[in-house]
Coordinates of C-alpha atoms in Angstrom, one line a residue:
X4 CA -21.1 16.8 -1.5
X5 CA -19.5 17.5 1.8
X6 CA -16.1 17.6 0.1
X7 CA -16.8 19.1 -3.3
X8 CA -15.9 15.5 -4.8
X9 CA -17.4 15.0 -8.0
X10 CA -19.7 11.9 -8.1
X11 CA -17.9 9.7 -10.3
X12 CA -15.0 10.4 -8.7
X13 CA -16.5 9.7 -5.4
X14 CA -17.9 6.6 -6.3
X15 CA -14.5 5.3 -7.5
X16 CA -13.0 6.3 -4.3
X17 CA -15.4 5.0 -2.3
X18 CA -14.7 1.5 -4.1
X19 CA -11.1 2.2 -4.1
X20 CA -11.4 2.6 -0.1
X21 CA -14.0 0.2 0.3
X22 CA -16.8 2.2 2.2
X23 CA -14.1 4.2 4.7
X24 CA -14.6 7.5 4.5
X25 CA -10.9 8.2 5.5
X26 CA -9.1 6.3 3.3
X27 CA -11.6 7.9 0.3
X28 CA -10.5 11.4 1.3
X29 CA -6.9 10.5 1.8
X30 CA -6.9 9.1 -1.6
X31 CA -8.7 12.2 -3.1
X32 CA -6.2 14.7 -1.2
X33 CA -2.8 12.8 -2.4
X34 CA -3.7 12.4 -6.2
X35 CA 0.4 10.6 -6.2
X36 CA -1.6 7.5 -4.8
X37 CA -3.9 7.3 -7.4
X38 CA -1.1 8.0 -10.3
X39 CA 1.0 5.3 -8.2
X40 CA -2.0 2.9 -8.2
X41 CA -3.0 2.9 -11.9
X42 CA 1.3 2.4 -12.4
X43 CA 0.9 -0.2 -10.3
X44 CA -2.1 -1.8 -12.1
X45 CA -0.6 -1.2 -16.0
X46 CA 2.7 -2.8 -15.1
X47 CA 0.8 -5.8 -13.8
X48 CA -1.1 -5.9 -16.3
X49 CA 2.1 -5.6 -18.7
X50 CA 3.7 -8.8 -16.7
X51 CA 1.2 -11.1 -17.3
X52 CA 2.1 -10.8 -20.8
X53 CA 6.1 -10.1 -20.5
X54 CA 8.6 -13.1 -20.5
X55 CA 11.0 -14.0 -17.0
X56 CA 13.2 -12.0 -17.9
X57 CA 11.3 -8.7 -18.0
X58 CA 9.5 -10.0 -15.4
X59 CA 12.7 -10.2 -12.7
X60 CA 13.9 -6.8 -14.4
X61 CA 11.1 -5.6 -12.4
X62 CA 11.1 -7.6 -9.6
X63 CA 14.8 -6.0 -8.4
X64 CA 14.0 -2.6 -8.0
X65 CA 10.4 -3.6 -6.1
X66 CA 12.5 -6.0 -3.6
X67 CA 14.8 -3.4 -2.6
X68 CA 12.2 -1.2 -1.1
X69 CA 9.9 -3.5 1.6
X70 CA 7.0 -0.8 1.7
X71 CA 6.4 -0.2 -1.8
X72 CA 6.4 -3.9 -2.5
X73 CA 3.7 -4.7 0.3
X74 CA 1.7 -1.1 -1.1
X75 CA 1.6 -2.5 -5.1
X76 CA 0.7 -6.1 -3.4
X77 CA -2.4 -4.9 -2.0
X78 CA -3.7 -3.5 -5.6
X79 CA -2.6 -6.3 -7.1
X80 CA -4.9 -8.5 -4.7
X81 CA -8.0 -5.9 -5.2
X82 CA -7.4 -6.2 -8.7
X83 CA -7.4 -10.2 -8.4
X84 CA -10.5 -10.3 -6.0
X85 CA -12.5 -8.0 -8.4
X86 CA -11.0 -11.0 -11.2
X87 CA -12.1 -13.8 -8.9
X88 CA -16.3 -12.1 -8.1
X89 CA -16.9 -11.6 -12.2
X90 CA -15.3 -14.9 -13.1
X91 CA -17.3 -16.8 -10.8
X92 CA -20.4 -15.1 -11.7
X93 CA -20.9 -12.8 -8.2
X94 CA -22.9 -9.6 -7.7
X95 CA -20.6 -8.4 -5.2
X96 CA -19.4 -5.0 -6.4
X97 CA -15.9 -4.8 -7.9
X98 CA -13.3 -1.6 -6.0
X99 CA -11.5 -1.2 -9.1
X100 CA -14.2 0.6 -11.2
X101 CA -12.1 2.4 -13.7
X102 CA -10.8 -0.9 -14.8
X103 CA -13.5 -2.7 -15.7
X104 CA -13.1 -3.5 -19.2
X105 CA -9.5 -5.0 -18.5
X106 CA -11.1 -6.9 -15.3
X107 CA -13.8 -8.4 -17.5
X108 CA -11.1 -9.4 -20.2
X109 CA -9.3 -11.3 -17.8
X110 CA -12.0 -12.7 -16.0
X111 CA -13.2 -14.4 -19.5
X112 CA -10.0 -15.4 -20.2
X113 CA -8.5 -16.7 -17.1
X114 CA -11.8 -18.0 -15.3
X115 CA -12.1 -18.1 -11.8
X116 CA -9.2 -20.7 -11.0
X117 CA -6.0 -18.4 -11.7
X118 CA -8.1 -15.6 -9.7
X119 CA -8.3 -17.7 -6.5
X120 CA -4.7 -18.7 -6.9
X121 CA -3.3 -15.6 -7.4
X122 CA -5.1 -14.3 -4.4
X123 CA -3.6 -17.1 -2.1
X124 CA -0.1 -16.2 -3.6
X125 CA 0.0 -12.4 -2.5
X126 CA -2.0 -13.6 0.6
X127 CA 1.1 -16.0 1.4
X128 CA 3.9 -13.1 0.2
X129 CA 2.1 -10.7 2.4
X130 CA 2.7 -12.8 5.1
X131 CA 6.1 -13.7 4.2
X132 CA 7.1 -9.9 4.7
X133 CA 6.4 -10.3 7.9
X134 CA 9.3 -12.4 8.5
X135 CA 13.0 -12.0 8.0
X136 CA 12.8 -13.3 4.1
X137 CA 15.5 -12.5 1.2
X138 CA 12.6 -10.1 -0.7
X139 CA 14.3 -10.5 -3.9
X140 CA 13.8 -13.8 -3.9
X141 CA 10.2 -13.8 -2.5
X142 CA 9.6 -11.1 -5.2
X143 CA 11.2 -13.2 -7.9
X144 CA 9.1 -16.4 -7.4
X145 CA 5.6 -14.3 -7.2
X146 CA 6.9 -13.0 -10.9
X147 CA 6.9 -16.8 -11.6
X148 CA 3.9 -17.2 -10.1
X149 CA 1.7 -14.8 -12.6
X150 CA -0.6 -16.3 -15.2
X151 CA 0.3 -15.8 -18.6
X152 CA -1.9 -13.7 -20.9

């Protein structure tokens, strides 16, 4: 109410952000991150179904740019975790609201052991970006790495 934010709106922000306030509004007041997020989430989605090939097509551009690789990492690993709490059965809420039909669909079909993995992996690459690492590489193998659908 404080910031004219209709509720569902707010609610899916407030998931998005999990529970800070800043992060919600900066999300509300730079709609590009939202557009950028749900790119982020379709081509993900895509991937788990598209062959190598298609999948290092993608990789290549992603490598060559260090913060928009770590930026699609991290809603790629809220996407996994919200995977992971409804294949193993939690109540825990989920962040990525507007994509709970697709979250339940690959919860069912994946189960909880892909989820966990998958976490681990962007966990590791996360890490890894840290460091003084050949990103098209690193990028490449996480491509390898995806479950296939």
């Amino acid at each position: 109410d404080r910031w004219s934010v209709p509720a569902e709106q707010a609610r899916l922000l407030a998931h998005l952000a999990n529970g800070r306030i800043g992060a919600a509004l900066s999300l509300y007041r730079s709609p590009e991150l939202l557009k950028q997020r749900q790119g982020w989430l379709e081509d993900h989605h895509r991937l788990l179904s598209d062959n190598r090939v298609k999948r290092f097509a993608y990789a290549e551009p992603l490598a060559k740019d260090k913060q928009r690789l770590q930026q699609a990492l991290e809603v790629w690993q809220s996407l996994w975790r919200d995977v992971l709490l409804r294949a193993s059965g939690s109540n825990v809420a989920i962040s990525n609201l507007d994509w709970t039909e697709e979250i339940d669909r690959m919860a069912y079909s994946l189960g909880s052991e892909p989820a966990i993995r998958m976490v681990g992996i962007i966990q590791r690459l996360n890490g890894l970006l840290e460091k003084n690492i050949n990103l098209r590489l690193a990028t490449e193998i996480f491509m390898l790495e995806l479950p296939q659908l």
